[in-house]
Amino acid sequence: MILNPARRRCLLGGLAGSVLALPVRAAQEQAVHLPGTEQFSLATSGGGYQVMVRPPRQAPRFAAGHPVLYLLDGNAFFGAYYDAARMQSELADDAILVAVGYPTPEPFDLARRAYDFTPPLPVGQTPQPGWPTLGGELEMMAFLSQQLLPDIARRFPVDAHRQVLLGHSFGGMFALSLFYAQPERFSQIVAISPSVWWQDHFILARERAFTAQAQAGKVALLGKRLLLMAGGAESAQTLQLTHSLARRLDSALSGQGLEVGHVVLADETHLSVPVAAATTVLRQVLTARRV
C-alpha cells in the first residue's frame, strides 16, 4: 500500500514526511541496547506489540508501589525518556517507563498506528483509496487495559493510582479518547499536540458527553490530571486547539477535581516537541500530588 506524501502526513497527524525517508540499515550493523532495560513482545489478534521497559532503580517512595509512565509510539520516544529519567535520577529512579511500540526498527509503523489510534469512520463514509485501515481504537484500549497493564503489574509492584499515559499527535488524540471513555484507567494523561481536528473534530462530542457526566457527579475526577502540551513553532491551529481544550476542561471540570496543565515549549516543532518535552513531562507527572 503506497500513500502519497500529503496523505501520509495526515495519517501521522502532522508528522513531517521527512521522518518516513529513513536510511536502509547495513546488514552488519548491530542493534544498540540501552543499559538496564528489558524488551518483550505481547501478541494480539491484530499483530504483536514490542514493549520496552526501564525498570525502577530503587524501592518505591510510597508503600503502594511504583509509578508507571506508558509511552505510545514507543519506538520513537523510549530513548529520549530513558535518558531524561537517567539524568533526573533523584526524581525518576523509583518510576517505571513502559514504551508501547511495534516490531519494526523504524520509529513509526504508519499503518499500525493509524489503525490503533483512530475511531471507526462515520456511518456511510468509506476510506479514501490508498489509506490504511482505520478504526481500531477500541482494540487498542482493550490491549492496554486487559493485557499490558496487568502484565506490568505482574512484573513489578505498581501503584495503581499513579499510572500515566502519554501520546503524541494521533497518540494524543487516542489518549484523550481513552480518558473520556475510561477515566479510571490512568491517573494522568499527557496529550502532546493531540490531533483534535481529525474527522471534523469528532472528539468534541466525546468531550461534551464526558463533561456532562462529570458535572452530574457520574465520573470521579479527584486526583486526575490532564497535561496538554504543544510546540511553539507548530501550526497556529495546533496551538489554538490545544490551548482552547485546556481552557474548556479547566473551566468546566476543575470544580470536580480535574487538574489541567498547559505547557508550550518555545521553538519546538510538531516533530521535535515530544522528545524535547521529556524532562518537563517527567518532572510534572512524577511530582504530582498523590491522592
Coordinates of C-alpha atoms in Angstrom, one line a residue:
M1 CA 0.0 0.0 0.0
I2 CA 1.5 3.3 -1.1
L3 CA 0.4 6.7 0.3
N4 CA 1.2 10.0 -1.3
P5 CA 3.1 12.4 0.9
A6 CA 0.0 14.5 1.8
R7 CA -1.9 11.5 3.0
R8 CA 1.0 10.2 4.9
R9 CA 1.3 13.5 6.8
C10 CA -2.4 13.4 7.5
L11 CA -2.4 9.9 8.8
L12 CA 0.6 10.7 11.1
G13 CA -1.4 13.6 12.5
G14 CA 1.0 16.2 11.1
L15 CA 4.3 14.3 11.4
A16 CA 6.5 15.6 8.6
G17 CA 7.3 13.3 5.6
S18 CA 11.0 13.6 6.3
V19 CA 10.6 11.0 9.1
L20 CA 9.4 8.5 6.6
A21 CA 12.5 8.7 4.3
L22 CA 14.7 6.7 6.7
P23 CA 18.1 5.2 5.6
V24 CA 18.4 1.5 5.0
R25 CA 20.5 -0.1 7.7
A26 CA 23.5 -2.1 6.7
A27 CA 23.2 -5.8 7.3
Q28 CA 26.2 -5.9 9.6
E29 CA 25.0 -3.0 11.8
Q30 CA 24.5 -4.1 15.4
A31 CA 21.5 -3.1 17.5
V32 CA 22.2 -0.7 20.4
H33 CA 20.7 -1.8 23.7
L34 CA 20.0 0.7 26.5
P35 CA 21.7 -0.5 29.7
G36 CA 19.3 -1.8 32.4
T37 CA 16.3 -2.1 30.1
E38 CA 14.0 -5.0 29.2
Q39 CA 12.2 -5.8 26.0
F40 CA 9.4 -8.4 25.3
S41 CA 6.6 -9.0 22.9
L42 CA 2.8 -9.2 23.5
A43 CA 0.7 -10.9 20.9
T44 CA -2.8 -9.8 19.8
S45 CA -5.1 -10.8 17.0
G46 CA -4.2 -7.7 15.1
G47 CA -0.4 -8.1 15.4
G48 CA 2.2 -8.1 18.2
Y49 CA 3.5 -5.2 20.2
Q50 CA 7.1 -4.6 21.1
V51 CA 7.3 -3.4 24.7
M52 CA 10.4 -1.7 26.1
V53 CA 10.7 -1.2 29.8
R54 CA 13.1 0.8 32.1
P55 CA 12.6 -0.9 35.4
P56 CA 12.7 1.1 38.7
R57 CA 16.2 1.7 40.0
Q58 CA 15.2 1.9 43.7
A59 CA 12.4 0.9 46.1
P60 CA 9.1 2.8 45.7
R61 CA 8.8 6.0 47.6
F62 CA 5.2 5.1 48.6
A63 CA 4.1 1.7 50.1
A64 CA 1.5 1.4 47.3
G65 CA 4.2 0.8 44.7
H66 CA 6.0 2.3 41.7
P67 CA 4.5 5.0 39.4
V68 CA 4.4 4.0 35.7
L69 CA 4.7 6.2 32.6
Y70 CA 3.3 4.5 29.5
L71 CA 4.6 5.9 26.2
L72 CA 2.6 5.4 22.9
D73 CA 4.8 5.4 19.8
G74 CA 7.4 3.8 22.0
N75 CA 9.9 3.1 19.2
A76 CA 10.2 6.8 18.6
F77 CA 10.3 8.1 22.2
F78 CA 11.7 5.5 24.5
G79 CA 15.3 6.6 24.1
A80 CA 14.5 10.2 25.0
Y81 CA 12.5 9.4 28.1
Y82 CA 15.1 6.8 29.2
D83 CA 17.8 9.5 29.0
A84 CA 15.6 12.1 30.8
A85 CA 14.9 9.6 33.6
R86 CA 18.6 8.7 33.9
M87 CA 19.6 12.4 34.1
Q88 CA 16.9 13.0 36.8
S89 CA 17.7 10.0 38.9
E90 CA 16.6 11.7 42.1
L91 CA 13.2 12.2 40.6
A92 CA 12.7 9.2 38.4
D93 CA 14.6 6.2 39.9
D94 CA 11.5 4.8 41.6
A95 CA 9.5 5.1 38.4
I96 CA 8.9 2.5 35.6
L97 CA 9.0 3.6 32.0
V98 CA 7.0 1.4 29.6
A99 CA 7.2 2.1 25.8
V100 CA 4.5 0.6 23.6
G101 CA 5.9 0.0 20.2
Y102 CA 5.8 -2.2 17.1
P103 CA 8.1 -4.9 15.9
T104 CA 10.0 -2.7 13.5
P105 CA 13.4 -0.9 13.6
E106 CA 11.7 2.3 12.4
P107 CA 10.4 5.0 14.7
F108 CA 6.8 4.6 13.4
D109 CA 4.7 1.9 11.9
L110 CA 2.3 4.1 9.9
A111 CA -0.4 1.5 9.1
R112 CA -0.5 0.1 12.7
R113 CA -0.6 3.5 14.5
A114 CA -3.2 4.8 12.0
Y115 CA -5.4 1.8 12.9
D116 CA -4.7 1.7 16.7
F117 CA -5.3 5.4 17.4
T118 CA -8.3 6.2 15.3
P119 CA -12.1 5.7 15.7
P120 CA -14.2 4.0 13.1
L121 CA -15.2 6.1 10.1
P122 CA -18.7 7.7 10.4
V123 CA -21.6 5.6 9.1
G124 CA -21.8 5.8 5.4
Q125 CA -18.2 7.2 4.9
T126 CA -15.7 5.0 3.1
P127 CA -12.0 5.2 3.3
Q128 CA -10.2 7.1 0.6
P129 CA -8.2 5.0 -1.9
G130 CA -4.7 4.2 -0.6
W131 CA -5.5 4.9 3.0
P132 CA -4.6 2.2 5.6
T133 CA -7.3 0.6 7.6
L134 CA -8.7 2.9 10.4
G135 CA -10.9 2.5 13.4
G136 CA -9.1 0.2 15.9
E137 CA -9.1 2.4 19.0
L138 CA -11.3 0.0 21.0
E139 CA -9.0 -2.9 20.3
M140 CA -6.0 -0.7 21.4
M141 CA -7.9 0.3 24.6
A142 CA -8.6 -3.4 25.3
F143 CA -5.0 -4.3 24.8
L144 CA -3.8 -1.7 27.3
S145 CA -6.4 -2.5 30.0
Q146 CA -6.6 -6.3 29.6
Q147 CA -3.0 -7.2 28.6
L148 CA -0.3 -4.6 29.0
L149 CA -1.2 -3.0 32.4
P150 CA -1.9 -6.4 34.0
D151 CA 1.4 -7.8 32.6
I152 CA 3.4 -4.9 34.0
A153 CA 1.6 -5.2 37.4
R154 CA 2.7 -8.9 37.5
R155 CA 6.3 -8.0 36.9
F156 CA 6.5 -5.1 39.3
P157 CA 4.7 -3.7 42.4
V158 CA 2.7 -0.9 40.7
D159 CA 0.9 1.9 42.3
A160 CA -2.5 1.7 40.6
H161 CA -3.2 5.3 41.4
R162 CA 0.0 6.6 39.8
Q163 CA -0.2 5.4 36.2
V164 CA 0.3 7.8 33.4
L165 CA -0.4 7.5 29.6
L166 CA 1.4 9.8 27.1
G167 CA 0.6 10.1 23.5
H168 CA 1.6 12.5 20.7
S169 CA -0.4 13.7 17.7
F170 CA -2.7 10.8 16.8
G171 CA -1.5 9.2 20.0
G172 CA -2.5 12.3 21.9
M173 CA -6.0 12.1 20.3
F174 CA -6.2 8.5 21.4
A175 CA -5.1 9.3 24.9
L176 CA -7.9 11.8 25.2
S177 CA -10.4 9.4 23.8
L178 CA -9.3 6.8 26.4
F179 CA -9.6 9.3 29.2
Y180 CA -13.1 10.2 28.2
A181 CA -14.1 6.5 27.9
Q182 CA -12.2 5.1 30.9
P183 CA -11.2 7.9 33.2
E184 CA -10.4 5.3 36.0
R185 CA -7.7 3.7 33.9
F186 CA -4.9 6.2 34.4
S187 CA -4.4 8.9 37.0
Q188 CA -2.7 11.2 34.5
I189 CA -2.9 11.8 30.8
V190 CA -0.3 13.6 28.8
A191 CA -1.6 14.7 25.3
I192 CA 1.1 16.3 23.2
S193 CA -0.2 18.2 20.1
P194 CA -3.3 16.0 20.0
S195 CA -5.0 15.7 16.6
V196 CA -8.3 17.0 17.8
W197 CA -9.1 18.3 14.3
W198 CA -9.4 14.7 13.0
Q199 CA -12.7 13.7 11.3
D200 CA -14.2 17.2 11.6
H201 CA -13.3 17.5 15.3
F202 CA -15.2 14.3 16.2
I203 CA -13.7 14.3 19.7
L204 CA -15.6 17.4 20.7
A205 CA -18.8 15.3 21.0
R206 CA -16.9 12.9 23.3
E207 CA -15.6 15.8 25.4
R208 CA -19.1 17.3 25.8
A209 CA -20.6 14.0 26.8
F210 CA -17.7 13.4 29.3
T211 CA -18.1 16.9 30.8
A212 CA -21.8 16.5 31.3
Q213 CA -21.3 13.1 33.1
A214 CA -18.6 14.6 35.3
Q215 CA -20.6 17.6 36.2
A216 CA -23.5 15.3 37.0
G217 CA -21.3 13.5 39.5
K218 CA -21.1 10.3 37.5
V219 CA -17.3 10.4 37.0
A220 CA -14.7 10.5 39.8
L221 CA -12.1 13.1 38.9
L222 CA -10.5 13.8 42.2
G223 CA -6.8 13.2 41.8
K224 CA -7.0 13.1 38.0
R225 CA -4.7 15.2 35.9
L226 CA -4.5 16.2 32.3
L227 CA -1.3 17.7 30.9
L228 CA -1.7 19.3 27.4
M229 CA 1.5 20.3 25.6
A230 CA 2.5 21.8 22.2
G231 CA 5.5 23.3 20.5
G232 CA 5.7 27.0 20.0
A233 CA 6.8 26.5 16.3
E234 CA 3.8 24.3 15.5
S235 CA 0.9 25.5 13.4
A236 CA -1.4 28.2 14.7
Q237 CA -4.3 25.7 14.5
T238 CA -2.5 23.2 16.8
L239 CA -1.6 25.9 19.3
Q240 CA -5.1 27.3 19.3
L241 CA -6.9 24.0 19.6
T242 CA -4.7 22.7 22.4
H243 CA -5.0 26.0 24.4
S244 CA -8.8 26.1 23.9
L245 CA -9.1 22.5 25.1
A246 CA -7.1 23.2 28.2
R247 CA -9.2 26.3 29.0
R248 CA -12.5 24.5 28.4
L249 CA -11.7 21.5 30.6
D250 CA -10.2 23.6 33.3
S251 CA -13.2 25.9 33.4
A252 CA -15.7 23.0 33.3
L253 CA -14.1 20.4 35.5
S254 CA -11.7 21.9 37.9
G255 CA -14.6 22.1 40.4
Q256 CA -14.9 18.3 40.1
G257 CA -11.3 17.8 40.9
L258 CA -9.6 17.6 37.5
E259 CA -6.3 19.4 37.4
V260 CA -5.5 20.7 33.9
G261 CA -2.0 21.8 32.9
H262 CA -1.0 23.5 29.7
V263 CA 2.6 23.9 28.5
V264 CA 4.0 25.4 25.3
L265 CA 7.7 24.7 24.6
A266 CA 9.1 27.6 22.6
D267 CA 10.7 26.9 19.2
E268 CA 9.7 23.2 19.2
T269 CA 8.0 21.8 16.1
H270 CA 5.4 19.1 15.8
L271 CA 8.2 16.5 15.3
S272 CA 10.6 17.8 18.0
V273 CA 8.2 18.6 20.8
P274 CA 7.5 15.1 22.2
V275 CA 11.3 14.5 22.5
A276 CA 12.0 18.0 23.9
A277 CA 9.2 17.5 26.4
A278 CA 10.7 14.5 28.1
T279 CA 12.3 16.4 31.0
T280 CA 9.2 18.6 31.6
V281 CA 6.9 15.6 31.4
L282 CA 8.8 13.6 34.0
R283 CA 9.1 16.5 36.3
Q284 CA 5.4 17.3 36.1
V285 CA 3.9 13.8 36.3
L286 CA 6.3 12.4 38.9
T287 CA 5.9 15.3 41.3
A288 CA 2.1 15.4 41.0
R289 CA 0.4 15.0 44.4
R290 CA -0.8 11.5 45.1
V291 CA -4.4 11.3 46.4

